[in-house]
Amino acid sequence: MNKAIRRSGGYKNYWNLRPYLPRETAGYVPAFQAMVYLYTYASEHGFQPAQTAYKTIATDTIRVKKMISLEHVAQFTDEDMETIQFHNPSYKLDIIPAVSGRNYYLRLPVRAAGKFVSSEDAVYAFAKAEFDKKEKPLPELVKAESRVVYRVKNGDYLGKIANKYGVKVSQLKRWNSLRSNNLKIGQRLYIHPRKPITSSATSTKKTPGSYRVKSGDSLWKIANTYGITIAQIRKLNPGKTEDLQPGTTLKLK
């Protein structure tokens, strides 16, 4: 600010100083004023308060012993990827490393934390198998297109799109310079797929009204098959998703 004052010839009024400020700094005051105006006159413009996507819930922390990705945690605990990312924002690449002499912690909703701790060895074994699988040369990679352009549709979220093309959420965000997980319908995403592009990969399976759980099913698997979120399944089926049993009928709409 002092530099801007000197460059302006001594002005101290913000609007006189604005041309001499860096672009980002110059936007601070207008952005603040816009937010104050919006909060003051929200009702006059038809804005209504909305429920936060992530409610305040009880969480617990776990010291991670081996390298694991947030995607592995989400799959194993049957939680939405976005929920895991929300509670662990420090892991920008969605990977929790294992470095000798350093401690890394994972924060999870209490329900998921209990599931993780009770089967910790199985979680790490699953993560290792998935890492090893991705390290192997895949014949499909040769057939995969170098880049595709994907248009976001209603019901899409980063985890769903990433799973469809065999990539990571962190890669989608890096390729498209995304700073958050929010998407807009019609938004274009540039993707370098690890899977060959087939009709099954580019179309969304129609979501039925209900689904009968089979042996080996998980909320993660059902949600990804039909393009919905685990949170939606839980909301539609209170009391049925804590201990998923074959033969249980779940509402999907």
Short mmCIF file of N, CA and C in Angstrom, two decimals, residues 149-226:
data_model
loop_
_atom_site.label_atom_id
_atom_site.label_comp_id
_atom_site.label_asym_id
_atom_site.label_seq_id
_atom_site.Cartn_x
_atom_site.Cartn_y
_atom_site.Cartn_z
N VAL A 149 -12.76 -34.43 -24.25
CA VAL A 149 -13.44 -33.29 -23.67
C VAL A 149 -14.78 -33.79 -23.14
N TYR A 150 -15.00 -33.60 -21.86
CA TYR A 150 -16.22 -34.10 -21.22
C TYR A 150 -17.07 -32.93 -20.76
N ARG A 151 -18.37 -32.98 -21.05
CA ARG A 151 -19.30 -31.94 -20.61
C ARG A 151 -20.04 -32.42 -19.38
N VAL A 152 -19.98 -31.63 -18.32
CA VAL A 152 -20.60 -32.00 -17.04
C VAL A 152 -22.11 -32.04 -17.18
N LYS A 153 -22.71 -33.16 -16.67
CA LYS A 153 -24.17 -33.33 -16.71
C LYS A 153 -24.74 -33.26 -15.30
N ASN A 154 -26.04 -33.14 -15.22
CA ASN A 154 -26.72 -33.11 -13.92
C ASN A 154 -26.41 -34.40 -13.15
N GLY A 155 -26.01 -34.27 -11.90
CA GLY A 155 -25.68 -35.44 -11.09
C GLY A 155 -24.22 -35.82 -11.11
N ASP A 156 -23.42 -35.17 -11.96
CA ASP A 156 -21.99 -35.47 -12.03
C ASP A 156 -21.24 -34.88 -10.84
N TYR A 157 -20.18 -35.54 -10.43
CA TYR A 157 -19.24 -35.00 -9.45
C TYR A 157 -17.87 -35.57 -9.80
N LEU A 158 -16.82 -34.95 -9.28
CA LEU A 158 -15.46 -35.30 -9.72
C LEU A 158 -15.13 -36.78 -9.52
N GLY A 159 -15.53 -37.33 -8.36
CA GLY A 159 -15.23 -38.73 -8.09
C GLY A 159 -15.85 -39.67 -9.12
N LYS A 160 -17.08 -39.37 -9.51
CA LYS A 160 -17.79 -40.19 -10.50
C LYS A 160 -17.11 -40.12 -11.87
N ILE A 161 -16.74 -38.91 -12.28
CA ILE A 161 -16.09 -38.74 -13.59
C ILE A 161 -14.70 -39.39 -13.59
N ALA A 162 -13.97 -39.20 -12.50
CA ALA A 162 -12.63 -39.80 -12.40
C ALA A 162 -12.70 -41.32 -12.49
N ASN A 163 -13.66 -41.92 -11.80
CA ASN A 163 -13.81 -43.38 -11.81
C ASN A 163 -14.17 -43.87 -13.21
N LYS A 164 -14.99 -43.10 -13.92
CA LYS A 164 -15.43 -43.48 -15.27
C LYS A 164 -14.25 -43.58 -16.23
N TYR A 165 -13.26 -42.69 -16.08
CA TYR A 165 -12.13 -42.65 -17.02
C TYR A 165 -10.84 -43.24 -16.44
N GLY A 166 -10.95 -43.82 -15.22
CA GLY A 166 -9.78 -44.48 -14.65
C GLY A 166 -8.67 -43.53 -14.23
N VAL A 167 -9.04 -42.32 -13.81
CA VAL A 167 -8.04 -41.34 -13.38
C VAL A 167 -8.33 -40.93 -11.93
N LYS A 168 -7.51 -40.05 -11.39
CA LYS A 168 -7.69 -39.57 -10.03
C LYS A 168 -8.37 -38.21 -10.03
N VAL A 169 -9.06 -37.93 -8.92
CA VAL A 169 -9.69 -36.63 -8.77
C VAL A 169 -8.64 -35.52 -8.83
N SER A 170 -7.49 -35.77 -8.21
CA SER A 170 -6.42 -34.77 -8.20
C SER A 170 -5.93 -34.47 -9.62
N GLN A 171 -5.93 -35.49 -10.50
CA GLN A 171 -5.52 -35.27 -11.89
C GLN A 171 -6.54 -34.41 -12.63
N LEU A 172 -7.82 -34.71 -12.42
CA LEU A 172 -8.87 -33.90 -13.04
C LEU A 172 -8.73 -32.44 -12.65
N LYS A 173 -8.47 -32.21 -11.36
CA LYS A 173 -8.35 -30.83 -10.87
C LYS A 173 -7.12 -30.15 -11.46
N ARG A 174 -6.02 -30.89 -11.59
CA ARG A 174 -4.79 -30.31 -12.13
C ARG A 174 -4.93 -30.01 -13.63
N TRP A 175 -5.51 -30.94 -14.39
CA TRP A 175 -5.66 -30.74 -15.83
C TRP A 175 -6.58 -29.57 -16.15
N ASN A 176 -7.53 -29.29 -15.25
CA ASN A 176 -8.53 -28.25 -15.52
C ASN A 176 -8.41 -27.03 -14.61
N SER A 177 -7.28 -26.95 -13.89
CA SER A 177 -7.01 -25.80 -13.00
C SER A 177 -8.17 -25.53 -12.05
N LEU A 178 -8.72 -26.60 -11.46
CA LEU A 178 -9.84 -26.47 -10.53
C LEU A 178 -9.32 -26.27 -9.12
N ARG A 179 -9.85 -25.28 -8.42
CA ARG A 179 -9.43 -25.02 -7.05
C ARG A 179 -10.38 -25.64 -6.03
N SER A 180 -11.53 -26.12 -6.48
CA SER A 180 -12.49 -26.76 -5.57
C SER A 180 -13.11 -27.95 -6.29
N ASN A 181 -14.00 -28.66 -5.59
CA ASN A 181 -14.67 -29.82 -6.18
C ASN A 181 -15.99 -29.45 -6.85
N ASN A 182 -16.33 -28.16 -6.86
CA ASN A 182 -17.61 -27.72 -7.41
C ASN A 182 -17.59 -27.75 -8.93
N LEU A 183 -18.67 -28.27 -9.52
CA LEU A 183 -18.81 -28.32 -10.97
C LEU A 183 -20.12 -27.65 -11.38
N LYS A 184 -20.15 -27.16 -12.63
CA LYS A 184 -21.36 -26.56 -13.17
C LYS A 184 -21.84 -27.39 -14.35
N ILE A 185 -23.15 -27.55 -14.46
CA ILE A 185 -23.71 -28.28 -15.58
C ILE A 185 -23.31 -27.58 -16.88
N GLY A 186 -22.81 -28.35 -17.84
CA GLY A 186 -22.35 -27.80 -19.11
C GLY A 186 -20.88 -27.44 -19.13
N GLN A 187 -20.24 -27.45 -17.96
CA GLN A 187 -18.81 -27.13 -17.89
C GLN A 187 -17.99 -28.17 -18.65
N ARG A 188 -16.96 -27.73 -19.36
CA ARG A 188 -16.10 -28.64 -20.10
C ARG A 188 -14.89 -29.05 -19.26
N LEU A 189 -14.60 -30.33 -19.26
CA LEU A 189 -13.42 -30.85 -18.55
C LEU A 189 -12.52 -31.56 -19.56
N TYR A 190 -11.22 -31.30 -19.49
CA TYR A 190 -10.25 -31.99 -20.33
C TYR A 190 -9.68 -33.16 -19.55
N ILE A 191 -9.75 -34.36 -20.14
CA ILE A 191 -9.37 -35.59 -19.45
C ILE A 191 -8.42 -36.40 -20.29
N HIS A 192 -7.38 -36.93 -19.66
CA HIS A 192 -6.45 -37.87 -20.30
C HIS A 192 -6.75 -39.25 -19.71
N PRO A 193 -7.63 -40.02 -20.35
CA PRO A 193 -8.14 -41.26 -19.75
C PRO A 193 -7.11 -42.38 -19.68
N ARG A 194 -7.24 -43.20 -18.64
CA ARG A 194 -6.44 -44.42 -18.52
C ARG A 194 -7.21 -45.62 -19.05
N LYS A 195 -8.51 -45.41 -19.27
CA LYS A 195 -9.35 -46.49 -19.81
C LYS A 195 -9.66 -46.20 -21.27
N PRO A 196 -9.81 -47.24 -22.10
CA PRO A 196 -10.26 -46.99 -23.48
C PRO A 196 -11.66 -46.43 -23.46
N ILE A 197 -11.96 -45.50 -24.37
CA ILE A 197 -13.27 -44.87 -24.40
C ILE A 197 -14.23 -45.75 -25.17
N THR A 198 -15.18 -46.34 -24.45
CA THR A 198 -16.19 -47.20 -25.07
C THR A 198 -17.55 -46.62 -24.78
N SER A 199 -18.55 -47.21 -25.37
CA SER A 199 -19.90 -46.70 -25.15
C SER A 199 -20.28 -46.81 -23.69
N SER A 200 -19.79 -47.85 -23.00
CA SER A 200 -20.12 -48.01 -21.59
C SER A 200 -19.44 -46.98 -20.73
N ALA A 201 -18.27 -46.46 -21.22
CA ALA A 201 -17.55 -45.48 -20.42
C ALA A 201 -18.10 -44.09 -20.60
N THR A 202 -18.78 -43.86 -21.73
CA THR A 202 -19.22 -42.50 -22.00
C THR A 202 -20.70 -42.30 -21.74
N SER A 203 -21.42 -43.36 -21.39
CA SER A 203 -22.84 -43.21 -21.11
C SER A 203 -23.11 -43.53 -19.65
N THR A 204 -24.12 -42.89 -19.10
CA THR A 204 -24.49 -43.12 -17.72
C THR A 204 -25.58 -44.17 -17.67
N LYS A 205 -25.39 -45.20 -16.85
CA LYS A 205 -26.39 -46.24 -16.72
C LYS A 205 -27.63 -45.66 -16.07
N LYS A 206 -28.80 -45.96 -16.64
CA LYS A 206 -30.04 -45.39 -16.12
C LYS A 206 -30.27 -45.86 -14.69
N THR A 207 -30.62 -44.93 -13.83
CA THR A 207 -30.82 -45.24 -12.42
C THR A 207 -32.21 -45.80 -12.20
N PRO A 208 -32.31 -47.04 -11.69
CA PRO A 208 -33.64 -47.61 -11.42
C PRO A 208 -34.21 -47.01 -10.14
N GLY A 209 -35.50 -47.27 -9.92
CA GLY A 209 -36.14 -46.75 -8.71
C GLY A 209 -35.66 -47.45 -7.46
N SER A 210 -35.29 -48.73 -7.60
CA SER A 210 -34.81 -49.50 -6.45
C SER A 210 -33.77 -50.51 -6.91
N TYR A 211 -33.04 -51.06 -5.94
CA TYR A 211 -31.98 -52.02 -6.26
C TYR A 211 -31.93 -53.07 -5.15
N ARG A 212 -31.85 -54.34 -5.55
CA ARG A 212 -31.75 -55.43 -4.58
C ARG A 212 -30.27 -55.79 -4.40
N VAL A 213 -29.78 -55.66 -3.18
CA VAL A 213 -28.36 -55.86 -2.88
C VAL A 213 -27.96 -57.30 -3.11
N LYS A 214 -26.81 -57.46 -3.80
CA LYS A 214 -26.26 -58.80 -4.06
C LYS A 214 -25.02 -59.03 -3.19
N SER A 215 -24.60 -60.26 -3.10
CA SER A 215 -23.39 -60.59 -2.35
C SER A 215 -22.19 -59.90 -2.98
N GLY A 216 -21.36 -59.24 -2.15
CA GLY A 216 -20.19 -58.53 -2.65
C GLY A 216 -20.44 -57.08 -2.97
N ASP A 217 -21.70 -56.65 -2.90
CA ASP A 217 -22.02 -55.25 -3.16
C ASP A 217 -21.55 -54.35 -2.02
N SER A 218 -21.29 -53.10 -2.35
CA SER A 218 -21.00 -52.06 -1.36
C SER A 218 -21.71 -50.80 -1.82
N LEU A 219 -21.89 -49.86 -0.91
CA LEU A 219 -22.52 -48.60 -1.29
C LEU A 219 -21.73 -47.90 -2.37
N TRP A 220 -20.39 -47.97 -2.26
CA TRP A 220 -19.51 -47.36 -3.26
C TRP A 220 -19.79 -47.94 -4.65
N LYS A 221 -19.87 -49.27 -4.72
CA LYS A 221 -20.08 -49.95 -6.00
C LYS A 221 -21.44 -49.59 -6.60
N ILE A 222 -22.48 -49.59 -5.77
CA ILE A 222 -23.83 -49.28 -6.25
C ILE A 222 -23.91 -47.82 -6.71
N ALA A 223 -23.34 -46.91 -5.91
CA ALA A 223 -23.39 -45.49 -6.24
C ALA A 223 -22.68 -45.22 -7.56
N ASN A 224 -21.51 -45.82 -7.78
CA ASN A 224 -20.75 -45.59 -9.01
C ASN A 224 -21.40 -46.24 -10.22
N THR A 225 -22.09 -47.36 -10.01
CA THR A 225 -22.78 -48.03 -11.12
C THR A 225 -23.91 -47.19 -11.68
N TYR A 226 -24.64 -46.52 -10.77
CA TYR A 226 -25.84 -45.81 -11.20
C TYR A 226 -25.69 -44.28 -11.16
#
